[in-house]
XYZ file of C-alpha atoms in Angstrom:
211
model
C 22.830 -11.006 16.488
C 24.560 -14.633 17.097
C 23.998 -15.840 21.218
C 24.852 -12.051 22.841
C 27.505 -10.163 20.112
C 25.662 -7.983 17.590
C 26.705 -8.990 14.257
C 25.221 -5.825 12.189
C 22.539 -3.144 13.520
C 21.116 0.187 12.072
C 19.730 2.705 13.494
C 18.620 6.835 12.152
C 18.636 7.962 15.403
C 20.486 8.792 18.878
C 19.922 7.169 21.657
C 20.094 4.405 24.555
C 18.321 2.307 22.126
C 21.529 -0.293 21.186
C 22.297 -0.537 25.527
C 19.088 -0.729 25.852
C 17.538 -3.541 23.132
C 21.586 -5.444 23.999
C 19.971 -6.015 28.595
C 16.687 -7.351 26.900
C 19.119 -10.279 25.126
C 20.636 -11.026 27.599
C 16.864 -11.929 29.286
C 15.415 -13.589 26.697
C 14.138 -18.013 27.132
C 16.695 -19.732 25.316
C 13.873 -21.343 24.026
C 14.562 -21.793 20.062
C 12.551 -20.085 16.902
C 10.208 -18.005 19.309
C 9.425 -14.253 19.155
C 9.147 -11.996 22.346
C 8.227 -8.505 23.171
C 9.153 -5.960 25.912
C 8.242 -2.559 26.432
C 10.396 1.079 27.775
C 9.859 4.098 27.416
C 7.047 4.611 25.161
C 8.422 1.984 22.498
C 8.740 -1.478 22.199
C 11.690 -3.424 21.595
C 10.638 -6.744 19.342
C 12.742 -9.700 18.909
C 12.659 -13.009 16.536
C 14.677 -15.368 17.522
C 15.579 -19.214 15.083
C 17.945 -21.025 14.570
C 20.719 -19.494 17.086
C 20.303 -15.897 15.865
C 18.430 -13.272 17.195
C 16.724 -9.942 14.883
C 15.469 -7.199 17.188
C 13.416 -4.109 16.151
C 12.788 -0.665 18.091
C 9.456 0.502 17.456
C 7.968 3.918 18.954
C 4.597 1.332 21.116
C 1.774 3.155 18.752
C 3.136 0.847 16.096
C 2.250 -1.970 15.853
C 3.380 -5.889 16.693
C 2.761 -6.652 13.600
C 4.053 -4.916 11.182
C 7.658 -4.497 13.428
C 7.173 -8.823 12.868
C 6.900 -8.399 9.350
C 9.850 -6.367 9.375
C 12.151 -9.080 11.277
C 10.688 -11.199 9.253
C 13.016 -9.941 6.334
C 15.534 -9.104 7.351
C 15.753 -12.834 8.811
C 15.079 -13.490 5.417
C 17.899 -12.119 3.804
C 20.553 -12.973 6.575
C 20.082 -15.970 6.197
C 19.662 -15.472 2.050
C 23.425 -13.383 1.764
C 24.762 -15.971 5.054
C 23.434 -18.773 6.023
C 25.380 -22.185 5.955
C 27.599 -21.001 8.599
C 28.739 -17.497 6.548
C 28.596 -16.129 9.611
C 29.539 -18.083 12.373
C 33.025 -16.351 12.577
C 32.143 -12.783 12.488
C 32.933 -10.904 15.479
C 31.351 -7.931 17.411
C 29.262 -5.301 14.793
C 31.542 -7.000 12.016
C 28.837 -7.043 8.952
C 27.082 -3.195 10.116
C 29.414 -2.091 6.572
C 27.159 -4.983 4.452
C 23.928 -5.212 6.229
C 23.667 -1.940 7.334
C 22.093 -0.988 4.351
C 20.032 -3.587 3.515
C 18.035 -3.200 7.049
C 17.503 0.722 6.398
C 16.366 -0.477 2.992
C 13.909 -3.353 4.493
C 12.681 -0.294 7.320
C 11.881 2.369 3.851
C 9.202 -0.441 2.435
C 7.732 -1.379 5.720
C 7.295 2.439 6.261
C 6.139 3.268 2.829
C 3.544 0.030 2.869
C 3.040 -0.293 6.386
C -0.913 -0.154 5.431
C -1.256 -3.170 2.224
C 0.993 -5.143 6.040
C -1.671 -4.970 8.154
C -4.105 -5.591 6.018
C -2.657 -7.954 4.318
C -2.102 -8.882 7.608
C -6.091 -8.909 8.780
C -6.714 -11.105 5.539
C -4.202 -13.900 7.200
C -5.903 -13.416 10.128
C -9.257 -14.392 8.329
C -7.789 -16.979 6.768
C -6.637 -18.925 9.899
C -9.723 -17.847 11.964
C -11.668 -19.479 9.096
C -9.627 -22.490 9.354
C -9.758 -22.809 12.996
C -13.681 -22.536 12.647
C -13.770 -25.442 9.904
C -11.627 -27.717 12.228
C -14.054 -27.214 15.330
C -16.467 -27.839 13.128
C -14.895 -31.390 12.445
C -14.339 -32.241 15.313
C -17.640 -31.381 16.695
C -18.896 -33.351 14.460
C -16.881 -36.590 15.420
C -17.424 -35.788 18.917
C -21.058 -36.026 17.616
C -20.380 -39.422 16.347
C -21.180 -38.908 12.879
C -17.577 -39.758 10.915
C -17.165 -40.632 7.262
C -18.705 -43.147 6.110
C -22.087 -41.514 7.471
C -21.528 -38.049 5.185
C -20.423 -39.867 2.411
C -23.681 -41.565 2.814
C -25.676 -38.186 2.873
C -23.128 -37.136 -0.189
C -24.488 -40.106 -1.723
C -27.371 -39.741 -1.406
C -28.381 -35.821 -2.179
C -26.577 -36.476 -5.695
C -28.241 -39.454 -5.675
C -32.128 -37.429 -5.425
C -30.242 -34.244 -7.274
C -30.084 -37.174 -10.655
C -33.182 -37.831 -10.016
C -35.040 -34.331 -10.411
C -32.810 -34.782 -13.181
C -33.989 -37.341 -15.209
C -37.585 -36.102 -13.788
C -37.129 -32.842 -15.050
C -36.123 -34.218 -18.683
C -38.914 -36.746 -18.895
C -41.388 -33.996 -18.278
C -39.761 -31.841 -21.781
C -40.024 -35.094 -23.472
C -43.301 -35.392 -22.282
C -44.030 -31.702 -23.143
C -43.270 -31.730 -26.830
C -44.449 -34.696 -27.885
C -48.056 -33.629 -26.376
C -46.703 -29.726 -28.174
C -46.257 -31.421 -31.856
C -49.333 -34.028 -31.364
C -50.991 -31.029 -31.468
C -48.968 -29.145 -34.288
C -49.494 -32.114 -36.453
C -53.408 -32.313 -35.299
C -54.062 -28.967 -36.330
C -51.810 -29.041 -39.592
C -53.967 -31.773 -40.558
C -57.278 -29.231 -39.953
C -55.936 -27.749 -42.475
C -54.658 -29.657 -44.986
C -58.391 -31.317 -44.765
C -60.038 -27.997 -45.021
C -57.747 -26.990 -48.000
C -58.956 -30.806 -49.640
C -63.097 -29.150 -49.354
C -62.190 -25.788 -50.532
C -60.465 -27.315 -53.713
C -63.067 -30.444 -53.396
C -65.958 -27.104 -54.283
C -64.214 -25.112 -55.889
C -63.372 -28.252 -58.843
C -66.998 -29.664 -58.089
C -68.528 -25.759 -59.540
C -66.490 -25.408 -62.088
C -67.096 -29.140 -62.999
C -62.423 -29.679 -62.903
C -62.482 -32.567 -65.722
C -59.015 -33.421 -67.227
């Protein structure tokens, strides 16, 4: 829709949905780039308004609003790709039905076939946004407590220095243990060689070893 003129529409059902949607369109706030939902007779009329164009989908109220908005986002992206740059500004009422109607049908089929996957993706995005909000809130609280970035940086440097010191001490301990172990091995080797020498001398003395 451009203004209050419907450029393209698609529906597989009969009824007064188009006329109700047109009435809702008249009630849309003048603010741009917004999302609105109206409820009527167990159905939701969902609108996505951006850059002077309004995208609308009618759905049963049992369908989540997020799914409807996901459909509108896909339709909007495709519409701007095809008719962006003022290409649709000269179109008359419903003149894009033949060309863009099948496109809306394809997007509708995709949303229905992948509704579960889309809902999971929406939940993940919501969780990411929530985590982001919590992180920003924690940063604000830290700033309120006077924990500026300099203090936080100093704490980080101290932790890194301590870690390096622990690593250095660990290396020294391992080296000391290696030297002690090597010293024991050398002592044992020396005792063994001494015993061999004593035995050899005893044998030679008993047998009068001479050249």
